[in-house]
XYZ file of C-alpha atoms in Angstrom:
679
model
C 41.165 29.656 -21.685
C 39.172 26.433 -22.107
C 35.484 25.608 -21.751
C 35.236 22.256 -19.948
C 32.581 19.883 -18.630
C 33.023 18.980 -14.964
C 32.299 15.256 -14.689
C 31.179 15.393 -11.052
C 28.041 17.455 -11.784
C 28.018 17.827 -15.605
C 28.509 21.575 -15.198
C 30.307 23.760 -17.734
C 33.290 25.555 -16.210
C 36.080 27.752 -17.502
C 39.667 26.541 -17.094
C 42.192 29.346 -17.308
C 45.550 27.812 -18.226
C 48.646 29.711 -17.105
C 51.946 28.171 -18.351
C 54.162 28.083 -15.283
C 57.449 27.069 -16.873
C 57.706 30.208 -19.047
C 56.479 32.566 -16.326
C 58.652 35.283 -14.841
C 58.404 36.105 -11.146
C 56.041 39.017 -11.902
C 53.790 36.742 -13.940
C 53.761 34.168 -11.128
C 52.774 36.934 -8.724
C 49.918 37.936 -11.045
C 48.694 34.319 -11.184
C 48.974 33.979 -7.417
C 47.162 37.301 -7.032
C 44.253 36.203 -9.213
C 43.776 33.010 -7.157
C 44.062 34.960 -3.912
C 41.537 37.609 -4.987
C 39.007 35.147 -6.422
C 39.013 33.133 -3.186
C 38.155 36.251 -1.177
C 35.111 37.098 -3.296
C 31.655 35.556 -3.099
C 28.903 37.534 -4.831
C 26.224 36.715 -7.439
C 27.638 39.421 -9.735
C 31.249 38.225 -9.507
C 32.580 35.245 -11.484
C 32.846 32.381 -8.969
C 36.193 30.704 -8.284
C 36.118 26.904 -7.873
C 39.681 25.583 -7.462
C 43.177 25.489 -8.939
C 45.593 22.687 -9.729
C 48.729 21.858 -11.729
C 48.355 19.996 -15.023
C 51.056 19.517 -17.670
C 53.311 22.140 -16.053
C 50.582 24.774 -16.176
C 48.553 26.356 -13.403
C 44.850 25.727 -14.053
C 42.250 28.011 -12.453
C 38.693 26.642 -12.575
C 35.976 29.289 -12.509
C 32.353 29.952 -13.406
C 31.254 30.000 -17.045
C 29.128 32.918 -18.281
C 27.551 31.806 -21.589
C 26.211 35.224 -22.677
C 29.571 36.636 -23.746
C 31.026 39.978 -22.702
C 29.289 43.310 -22.261
C 31.611 44.702 -24.964
C 30.256 42.145 -27.465
C 26.684 42.947 -26.385
C 27.280 46.678 -27.002
C 28.996 46.034 -30.347
C 26.018 44.008 -31.619
C 23.700 46.946 -30.897
C 25.346 48.876 -33.773
C 23.779 52.340 -33.415
C 20.604 51.227 -31.639
C 20.813 52.937 -28.244
C 19.729 51.062 -25.125
C 16.800 52.363 -23.125
C 17.654 53.919 -19.777
C 16.030 51.146 -17.725
C 18.250 48.509 -19.379
C 21.359 50.641 -18.843
C 20.562 51.078 -15.156
C 19.682 47.383 -14.799
C 23.210 46.478 -15.929
C 24.853 49.365 -14.084
C 23.478 48.616 -10.610
C 24.655 44.993 -10.870
C 28.190 46.168 -11.691
C 27.824 48.686 -8.857
C 26.940 45.959 -6.334
C 29.755 43.707 -7.536
C 32.333 46.501 -7.288
C 31.030 47.436 -3.833
C 31.593 43.821 -2.708
C 35.119 43.895 -4.161
C 35.937 47.177 -2.396
C 34.578 45.966 0.963
C 37.248 43.224 0.764
C 39.871 45.988 0.399
C 40.535 44.972 -3.213
C 40.998 47.232 -6.245
C 39.942 45.692 -9.546
C 42.223 48.013 -11.584
C 41.035 46.664 -14.949
C 37.280 47.229 -14.979
C 36.096 47.407 -18.591
C 33.266 46.060 -20.725
C 35.514 43.205 -21.942
C 35.814 41.973 -18.332
C 32.076 42.146 -17.613
C 30.254 38.938 -18.567
C 26.590 38.058 -19.132
C 24.430 35.039 -18.371
C 22.681 33.129 -21.167
C 19.615 35.417 -21.030
C 21.879 38.508 -21.069
C 20.142 39.891 -17.995
C 22.653 39.154 -15.212
C 26.155 40.613 -15.331
C 29.252 39.267 -13.593
C 32.626 40.960 -13.349
C 35.745 38.857 -13.822
C 39.456 38.879 -14.726
C 41.129 39.832 -11.455
C 44.649 39.160 -12.764
C 45.998 42.626 -11.901
C 43.752 43.392 -8.947
C 45.414 44.649 -5.796
C 44.576 43.898 -2.183
C 44.942 47.113 -0.201
C 45.464 47.560 3.491
C 43.063 49.996 5.124
C 43.353 53.547 3.691
C 46.404 52.592 1.631
C 46.962 53.549 -1.980
C 48.457 51.683 -4.938
C 51.196 53.027 -7.205
C 51.794 50.724 -10.195
C 50.443 51.802 -13.594
C 48.154 49.010 -14.761
C 44.867 48.593 -16.580
C 43.493 49.120 -20.095
C 44.470 52.584 -21.476
C 40.960 53.732 -22.446
C 39.737 53.217 -18.868
C 42.793 54.548 -16.984
C 42.103 57.400 -14.564
C 43.867 60.810 -14.713
C 45.776 60.132 -11.487
C 47.192 56.965 -13.073
C 48.252 58.942 -16.155
C 50.133 61.337 -13.865
C 51.758 58.491 -11.929
C 50.114 59.560 -8.680
C 49.031 57.097 -5.971
C 45.459 55.927 -6.335
C 42.757 54.024 -4.475
C 39.136 52.905 -4.988
C 38.317 56.180 -6.795
C 40.229 54.918 -9.869
C 37.797 51.995 -10.117
C 34.935 54.522 -9.912
C 36.454 56.394 -12.883
C 36.485 53.096 -14.830
C 32.883 52.460 -13.723
C 31.960 55.884 -15.134
C 33.619 54.903 -18.427
C 31.547 51.692 -18.508
C 28.304 53.607 -17.803
C 29.155 56.099 -20.568
C 29.784 53.192 -22.960
C 26.382 51.675 -22.114
C 24.695 55.011 -22.827
C 26.566 55.974 -26.004
C 27.693 52.562 -27.363
C 31.229 53.943 -27.684
C 34.118 54.621 -25.341
C 34.370 57.890 -23.463
C 38.054 58.333 -24.324
C 39.513 57.115 -27.612
C 42.450 58.336 -29.691
C 44.754 57.192 -32.489
C 47.753 56.818 -30.184
C 48.611 56.646 -26.491
C 49.901 60.250 -26.036
C 46.726 61.640 -27.599
C 44.620 59.342 -25.403
C 46.430 60.518 -22.266
C 45.829 64.170 -23.259
C 42.108 63.457 -23.692
C 41.883 61.739 -20.305
C 43.864 64.509 -18.575
C 41.550 67.156 -20.031
C 38.458 65.127 -19.127
C 36.733 65.976 -22.408
C 34.234 63.558 -23.936
C 31.172 63.841 -26.151
C 27.834 64.305 -24.324
C 25.383 61.413 -24.262
C 22.089 61.498 -26.152
C 19.315 63.896 -25.065
C 16.953 60.922 -24.836
C 18.482 60.110 -21.432
C 17.532 61.852 -18.187
C 19.591 64.718 -16.728
C 20.182 62.506 -13.665
C 22.019 59.909 -15.785
C 24.141 62.603 -17.458
C 24.993 64.088 -14.056
C 25.913 60.659 -12.645
C 28.380 60.066 -15.499
C 29.896 63.547 -15.059
C 30.358 63.016 -11.311
C 32.164 59.687 -11.786
C 34.407 61.124 -14.523
C 35.515 64.085 -12.401
C 39.241 64.807 -12.825
C 39.591 65.278 -9.059
C 39.385 61.824 -7.382
C 38.208 63.357 -4.101
C 35.138 64.805 -5.876
C 34.063 61.484 -7.360
C 31.244 59.880 -5.356
C 31.734 56.819 -3.159
C 29.944 53.639 -4.227
C 27.454 53.887 -1.357
C 26.712 57.499 -2.383
C 25.980 56.335 -5.929
C 23.642 53.636 -4.571
C 21.768 56.271 -2.577
C 21.066 58.467 -5.621
C 17.447 58.603 -6.733
C 18.269 57.308 -10.208
C 19.678 54.063 -8.735
C 17.095 53.347 -6.018
C 14.401 51.858 -8.270
C 16.777 49.661 -10.358
C 18.330 48.354 -7.142
C 14.902 47.502 -5.705
C 13.859 45.895 -8.989
C 17.043 43.861 -8.962
C 16.238 42.311 -5.587
C 12.601 41.657 -6.484
C 12.872 40.634 -10.153
C 16.086 38.647 -10.610
C 15.208 34.974 -10.453
C 11.516 35.551 -11.043
C 9.735 33.226 -13.454
C 8.238 34.915 -16.494
C 4.577 33.967 -17.021
C 2.625 33.868 -20.258
C -1.141 33.795 -20.669
C -2.163 30.454 -22.158
C -4.525 30.597 -25.153
C -7.168 27.831 -25.053
C -7.400 26.055 -28.408
C -10.318 23.902 -29.585
C -9.780 20.194 -28.910
C -7.933 18.323 -31.670
C -8.666 14.711 -32.670
C -6.251 12.330 -31.020
C -3.506 10.927 -33.204
C -2.052 7.485 -32.654
C 1.365 7.583 -31.023
C 4.177 7.243 -33.540
C 6.552 4.382 -32.855
C 9.812 5.466 -31.250
C 12.645 4.950 -33.729
C 15.248 2.442 -32.624
C 18.561 4.138 -31.919
C 21.647 2.057 -32.512
C 24.512 2.901 -30.190
C 26.921 0.317 -31.511
C 29.310 2.754 -33.253
C 29.517 5.226 -30.419
C 29.587 2.495 -27.810
C 32.241 0.640 -29.733
C 34.468 3.692 -29.914
C 34.050 4.421 -26.215
C 34.808 0.829 -25.395
C 37.934 0.789 -27.527
C 39.065 4.087 -26.003
C 38.670 2.633 -22.535
C 40.465 -0.529 -23.520
C 43.419 1.503 -24.764
C 43.570 3.249 -21.398
C 43.974 -0.065 -19.542
C 47.509 -1.307 -19.099
C 47.906 -4.774 -20.518
C 50.041 -7.120 -18.455
C 53.039 -8.469 -20.317
C 54.714 -11.778 -19.719
C 57.687 -11.547 -17.384
C 60.850 -12.041 -19.404
C 63.130 -11.765 -16.383
C 63.373 -9.386 -13.458
C 65.868 -6.579 -14.161
C 68.272 -5.621 -11.375
C 66.878 -2.841 -9.181
C 68.012 0.683 -10.007
C 67.966 1.517 -6.309
C 66.939 -0.045 -3.013
C 64.923 1.413 -0.162
C 65.317 0.098 3.387
C 63.343 0.809 6.532
C 63.671 -0.162 10.185
C 62.104 0.792 13.501
C 58.559 0.420 14.900
C 59.243 -3.268 15.571
C 61.332 -3.924 12.442
C 64.688 -4.768 14.028
C 66.842 -5.183 10.906
C 66.773 -3.296 7.577
C 63.739 -4.362 5.543
C 63.916 -3.851 1.787
C 60.764 -2.108 0.559
C 59.081 -3.108 -2.718
C 59.997 -1.006 -5.736
C 58.211 -0.199 -8.991
C 61.231 -0.641 -11.295
C 62.386 2.917 -10.794
C 65.238 4.785 -9.184
C 64.433 6.678 -5.994
C 66.711 9.668 -5.410
C 65.267 11.150 -2.203
C 63.178 9.856 0.701
C 61.291 11.329 3.642
C 59.538 9.802 6.639
C 56.710 11.083 8.814
C 54.899 9.602 11.787
C 52.899 7.326 9.480
C 54.151 8.150 5.967
C 57.056 6.833 3.949
C 57.584 8.726 0.703
C 60.194 9.084 -2.006
C 60.897 10.937 -5.225
C 61.953 9.017 -8.327
C 64.554 10.134 -10.840
C 61.730 10.781 -13.319
C 59.993 13.113 -10.862
C 57.163 10.929 -9.551
C 56.096 10.660 -5.928
C 56.167 7.104 -4.559
C 54.537 6.040 -1.278
C 55.002 2.911 0.832
C 51.992 1.880 2.877
C 51.385 -0.958 5.320
C 48.313 -3.171 4.711
C 45.589 -2.891 7.380
C 45.746 -5.027 10.527
C 44.760 -8.630 9.804
C 45.145 -8.317 6.023
C 47.613 -10.483 4.140
C 51.036 -9.075 4.860
C 49.634 -6.661 7.420
C 50.363 -6.397 11.106
C 49.398 -9.372 13.254
C 46.086 -9.356 15.056
C 46.180 -8.941 18.852
C 46.785 -12.320 20.522
C 48.573 -13.840 17.529
C 51.218 -16.374 18.576
C 53.504 -15.687 15.623
C 54.804 -12.232 14.783
C 55.075 -11.847 11.011
C 57.596 -9.543 9.351
C 55.570 -6.470 8.263
C 55.058 -6.038 4.539
C 54.594 -2.782 2.634
C 52.876 -1.926 -0.620
C 54.373 0.705 -2.938
C 52.332 2.961 -5.187
C 52.753 6.151 -7.166
C 50.687 9.136 -6.116
C 48.323 9.614 -9.034
C 46.516 12.703 -10.266
C 49.599 14.835 -10.950
C 49.873 14.461 -14.727
C 52.750 16.419 -16.209
C 54.046 17.574 -12.811
C 57.667 16.762 -12.003
C 58.402 16.411 -8.282
C 61.978 16.974 -7.187
C 61.679 16.924 -3.383
C 59.264 15.659 -0.711
C 59.108 16.230 3.034
C 56.746 14.499 5.473
C 55.306 15.794 8.730
C 52.820 14.169 11.081
C 49.923 13.071 8.811
C 50.784 15.571 6.054
C 53.434 16.107 3.386
C 54.852 18.844 1.157
C 56.197 18.418 -2.392
C 58.404 20.735 -4.426
C 58.119 20.693 -8.232
C 60.906 21.336 -10.713
C 59.284 24.723 -11.376
C 59.672 25.854 -7.782
C 56.028 25.352 -6.783
C 55.138 23.849 -3.391
C 52.140 21.529 -3.066
C 50.849 20.057 0.192
C 48.364 17.347 1.158
C 47.155 15.427 4.201
C 45.878 16.695 7.531
C 45.165 20.426 7.671
C 45.337 20.658 11.468
C 47.480 23.529 12.778
C 47.338 25.079 9.290
C 50.260 22.875 8.167
C 49.093 22.784 4.545
C 49.421 26.552 4.129
C 46.124 26.921 2.251
C 44.699 29.584 4.565
C 42.436 27.115 6.371
C 42.539 23.938 8.470
C 40.918 21.626 5.912
C 42.307 18.180 5.066
C 43.330 17.623 1.423
C 43.756 14.160 -0.116
C 45.629 15.198 -3.281
C 48.597 17.609 -3.523
C 47.320 21.170 -3.765
C 49.318 24.276 -4.638
C 50.286 26.614 -1.795
C 48.940 29.669 -3.598
C 50.607 32.248 -1.368
C 54.014 31.113 -2.689
C 53.161 31.127 -6.400
C 55.039 34.389 -6.872
C 58.291 32.821 -5.676
C 60.551 30.119 -7.055
C 61.025 27.810 -4.098
C 64.115 25.605 -3.881
C 63.574 23.581 -0.691
C 60.863 22.704 1.818
C 61.032 20.985 5.215
C 58.242 19.663 7.437
C 58.323 19.310 11.195
C 55.707 17.452 13.197
C 53.241 20.314 12.774
C 54.988 23.171 10.976
C 56.712 23.870 7.656
C 59.629 26.007 6.473
C 60.548 26.774 2.869
C 63.292 28.758 1.154
C 63.234 30.510 -2.249
C 65.929 30.946 -4.886
C 66.348 34.524 -3.625
C 67.078 33.223 -0.093
C 63.699 34.262 1.336
C 62.411 32.035 4.144
C 58.710 31.305 4.742
C 57.073 29.493 7.656
C 53.583 28.296 8.566
C 51.804 25.871 10.886
C 51.995 25.561 14.648
C 53.929 28.326 16.395
C 54.518 27.004 19.942
C 58.000 27.648 21.367
C 58.605 30.189 18.586
C 59.421 27.419 16.097
C 58.266 29.559 13.121
C 60.833 32.272 13.835
C 58.205 35.002 13.510
C 58.753 36.517 16.956
C 55.553 35.061 18.421
C 53.952 31.761 19.433
C 50.988 32.149 17.067
C 49.775 29.511 14.633
C 49.613 30.520 10.932
C 47.670 28.657 8.235
C 49.251 30.655 5.405
C 52.977 31.162 4.630
C 54.588 34.082 6.448
C 57.927 35.570 5.438
C 60.534 35.102 8.149
C 63.119 37.723 9.004
C 66.644 36.314 8.894
C 69.556 38.284 10.417
C 70.656 40.660 7.610
C 74.234 39.396 7.412
C 73.022 35.835 6.663
C 71.503 34.212 3.565
C 69.444 31.040 3.888
C 70.500 27.989 1.908
C 68.578 25.132 3.550
C 65.878 24.777 6.207
C 65.398 21.999 8.780
C 62.353 21.367 10.965
C 62.151 19.396 14.200
C 59.353 18.563 16.602
C 59.268 22.022 18.202
C 62.135 23.924 16.613
C 63.728 24.964 13.324
C 67.148 25.551 11.797
C 68.477 27.439 8.798
C 71.809 26.524 7.240
C 73.257 29.652 5.662
C 75.270 30.127 2.488
C 78.337 30.591 4.709
C 77.642 27.214 6.399
C 76.467 28.644 9.701
C 73.512 27.527 11.833
C 70.577 29.802 12.658
C 67.921 28.329 14.945
C 64.682 29.122 16.752
C 62.141 27.312 18.925
C 62.758 25.120 21.956
C 66.425 24.936 22.976
C 65.789 22.336 25.696
C 69.114 20.794 26.799
C 70.775 23.180 24.289
C 69.587 20.978 21.408
C 69.879 23.956 19.019
C 73.290 25.076 20.229
C 72.029 28.527 21.234
C 73.762 28.605 24.646
C 76.784 30.896 24.793
C 79.625 28.354 25.117
C 83.197 29.255 24.182
C 84.985 26.170 25.535
C 84.229 22.704 26.911
C 82.912 24.188 30.160
C 79.208 24.135 31.024
C 77.455 27.484 30.438
C 76.346 29.595 33.368
C 72.546 30.056 33.818
C 72.675 33.539 32.278
C 74.363 32.094 29.159
C 71.665 29.460 28.680
C 68.822 29.985 26.196
C 65.660 27.932 26.719
C 63.600 29.281 23.832
C 64.013 31.619 20.866
C 61.094 33.080 18.898
C 63.322 34.517 16.145
C 66.249 32.974 14.302
C 69.506 33.324 16.234
C 73.046 32.237 15.415
C 74.282 29.082 17.132
C 76.588 30.281 19.899
C 77.947 26.995 21.260
C 81.522 26.183 20.254
C 82.533 24.585 17.953
C 79.206 24.969 16.069
C 79.871 28.688 15.698
C 83.484 28.152 14.639
C 83.465 25.395 12.011
C 81.565 25.355 8.683
C 78.462 23.148 9.015
C 77.377 21.289 5.858
C 74.541 19.152 7.266
C 72.353 19.135 10.372
C 69.194 17.514 11.685
C 66.936 17.946 14.713
C 65.489 15.106 16.801
C 63.021 15.278 19.679
C 65.525 16.328 22.339
C 68.856 16.351 20.515
C 70.461 17.440 17.255
C 73.474 16.526 15.155
C 75.669 18.510 12.781
C 78.358 17.567 10.263
C 81.325 19.832 9.573
C 83.038 20.362 6.229
C 85.892 18.155 7.451
C 83.481 15.235 8.003
C 83.268 15.354 11.804
C 79.930 14.745 13.533
C 78.874 16.761 16.574
C 75.822 15.984 18.705
C 74.156 18.233 21.287
C 71.089 18.161 23.502
C 69.780 15.353 25.708
C 71.791 12.143 26.077
C 69.147 10.293 28.108
C 69.242 7.299 25.737
C 72.816 7.623 24.494
C 71.721 9.477 21.343
C 74.763 11.772 21.532
C 77.074 8.828 20.839
C 78.580 8.299 24.244
C 77.747 5.617 26.811
C 78.067 8.078 29.678
C 74.562 9.454 30.137
C 76.002 12.833 31.056
C 73.805 15.845 31.573
C 75.859 18.297 29.529
C 74.843 21.228 27.334
C 78.197 21.262 25.508
C 78.309 19.909 21.902
C 79.960 16.475 21.785
C 82.297 15.182 19.064
C 81.128 11.650 18.273
C 83.996 9.205 18.653
C 84.088 5.877 16.856
C 83.563 7.421 13.415
C 87.249 8.046 12.714
C 87.341 5.464 9.908
C 84.693 7.286 7.864
C 84.061 10.779 6.592
C 80.530 11.644 7.680
C 78.522 13.392 4.944
C 74.922 13.169 6.167
C 73.292 12.815 9.566
C 69.669 12.200 10.609
C 68.033 12.289 14.046
C 65.055 10.285 15.287
C 63.256 10.630 18.601
C 66.160 9.242 20.673
C 68.678 7.896 18.169
C 71.035 9.108 15.453
C 72.028 7.801 12.004
C 75.278 8.839 10.296
C 76.161 8.178 6.653
C 79.722 7.971 5.360
C 81.096 9.090 2.023
C 81.654 5.448 1.008
C 78.140 4.285 1.925
C 78.760 3.363 5.567
C 75.660 3.469 7.801
C 76.140 3.809 11.571
C 73.522 4.185 14.296
C 73.487 4.847 18.030
C 71.051 5.796 20.802
C 67.887 4.122 22.031
C 67.638 0.569 20.705
C 64.034 -0.307 21.621
C 61.674 -1.515 18.842
C 64.428 -1.773 16.257
C 65.336 1.915 16.158
C 68.995 1.171 15.397
C 68.448 -1.497 12.737
C 70.989 -3.756 14.451
C 71.481 -5.820 17.580
C 70.941 -4.052 20.903
C 74.618 -4.137 21.825
C 76.631 -1.043 22.693
C 73.696 1.107 21.724
C 75.286 4.303 23.025
C 78.204 4.246 20.583
C 78.231 4.180 16.756
C 78.029 0.731 15.225
C 77.456 -0.240 11.559
C 74.144 -1.381 10.096
C 74.347 -4.255 7.601
C 72.363 -3.927 4.365
C 71.547 -6.848 2.056
C 73.514 -5.492 -0.900
C 75.763 -7.733 -3.015
C 77.220 -4.882 -5.106
C 78.993 -1.690 -4.004
C 76.487 1.044 -3.229
C 76.117 4.655 -2.157
C 73.494 6.072 0.177
C 71.568 8.747 -1.722
C 69.112 9.811 0.988
C 68.201 9.114 4.614
C 65.317 10.275 6.806
C 64.369 9.621 10.429
C 61.111 10.424 12.169
C 60.042 9.355 15.655
C 61.281 5.717 15.863
C 61.585 5.031 12.108
C 64.359 5.273 9.525
C 64.056 5.313 5.725
C 67.194 4.854 3.616
C 67.764 5.007 -0.164
C 70.830 3.365 -1.732
C 72.066 3.308 -5.325
């Protein structure tokens, strides 16, 4: 835990550092839980949550700083000097209000103790914190796991029985007893003896200086029978708590006044000269520190050969355009409606952006007589120190990144809940999807307005827009937070694919599961056993849950790669054959006959290459061969195919400006654009 100064407002905050790389799944769940709980709470007597982020492979939680230390330290410093009853009740009712707020959010604290209760600098306002093992309960539900600090554990927890909010009330009784006696209600030399004490409910009485009402309140909260312990609102209604509660609302925040004593006038003294302060040493150090942080340009001694090349075409770029590189090797690329992104071998996220209209290298102004070749600027996404990215996927105006530690971060437009942060707010820098912190994710895919992700334990999660059933959750609802998707029990997810309005899962056994819009049978969900067109009753227009592809040969051959376009899809078999299915309005299925067929089509013209990867744009297809061949077919308008508009409906090669042998490491298509990485 670190005390830090926030530069934006010069405010002291606490940064809780949780090392992600050494964390087990249970520890990740605890970290996720703490973030989730803190975000739900907003109360003056609860430590405020600010934000979280990744830094140097650790999860950092920023929260409010309470400078007065803990209530346990406050009690310890009292030695044997008992507190007066008014002070005890002043602290107690604040804890009472905070716990009431927590319980109204259906949350159990489960670790309420004086070490987790903090004080302000005047030691008058208390704030409860440390929600690491808190539990969010559904209505009337009970928790079962044994957690908490032994001295404050309730009898039902000792017996392993289910428990609810009444266990927090037991802990609250222990805290009240500690305030009144300056020692714990239940202490013993070892755990078995402590459990026996708790189970018997025996503890020393508090001092006679305190009122019978206070003694009775402690006894009621430390009742062995949870059903006989009072509710929080019943405690608030007790006569002993009414006045402290009223005082709390009228006195907290009031300004203490002191009577000013009028002194006889003193003879005026001349003002002393202000001593001159020399800042040269400090200023010099700051200056030198800044100068060390600036990268010094070095003389070019020769341009090294590129480690990899990135090409793009489409949106008016008719032939492959080599994008600028930052002397690094890009191993994976992704394209969105407006974004072009890649991941380097060293784990950095690189973006390619077009200059604004009219700027040097930017798009031509309207009415210009000469069309210039568009230029792009490359840059690394900053602000992710120590975070290693291993995969990126782009949607429409947003993107998702996967780190080497299995954490998903998203940024961009929050419309439709695509970012998975539980809201619809835009985010400019990658932010952790907190709901998935308890899982080690292995892949993420973005559609136009929805996201799918898969964990190392083959769990599938979905969020974003739900039209057409694209999330596979059995409904058309939109979700702004990840939801676990039910996959048919006999299948295990290996990879997820998102389209405009549909989704696919490739299973461990190389089968296709799909949901969403099956327009023109673009998901292969129609029941087709031969080359004959399916009857109307065998056609599926939409699926709201994941179903197995039922169109032969997609349900007969092992599928190793697939992609979804706007109205068509493509799949690659283990033998290297490419099948296309869906609409062929623009020849995107790889045949010049614009047939209206729902039967999957084996693409001819690729016999000389073994297809390994396929990508689908809005109305075109790109196939990659094992030896680096690149072939395109479909709609040729605005440079979609990266080649001359001849025989657009059949596969033809795309020529890249490479003088050495190369391999294609990654390809991505979105709308009318293609992004290609070669090594």
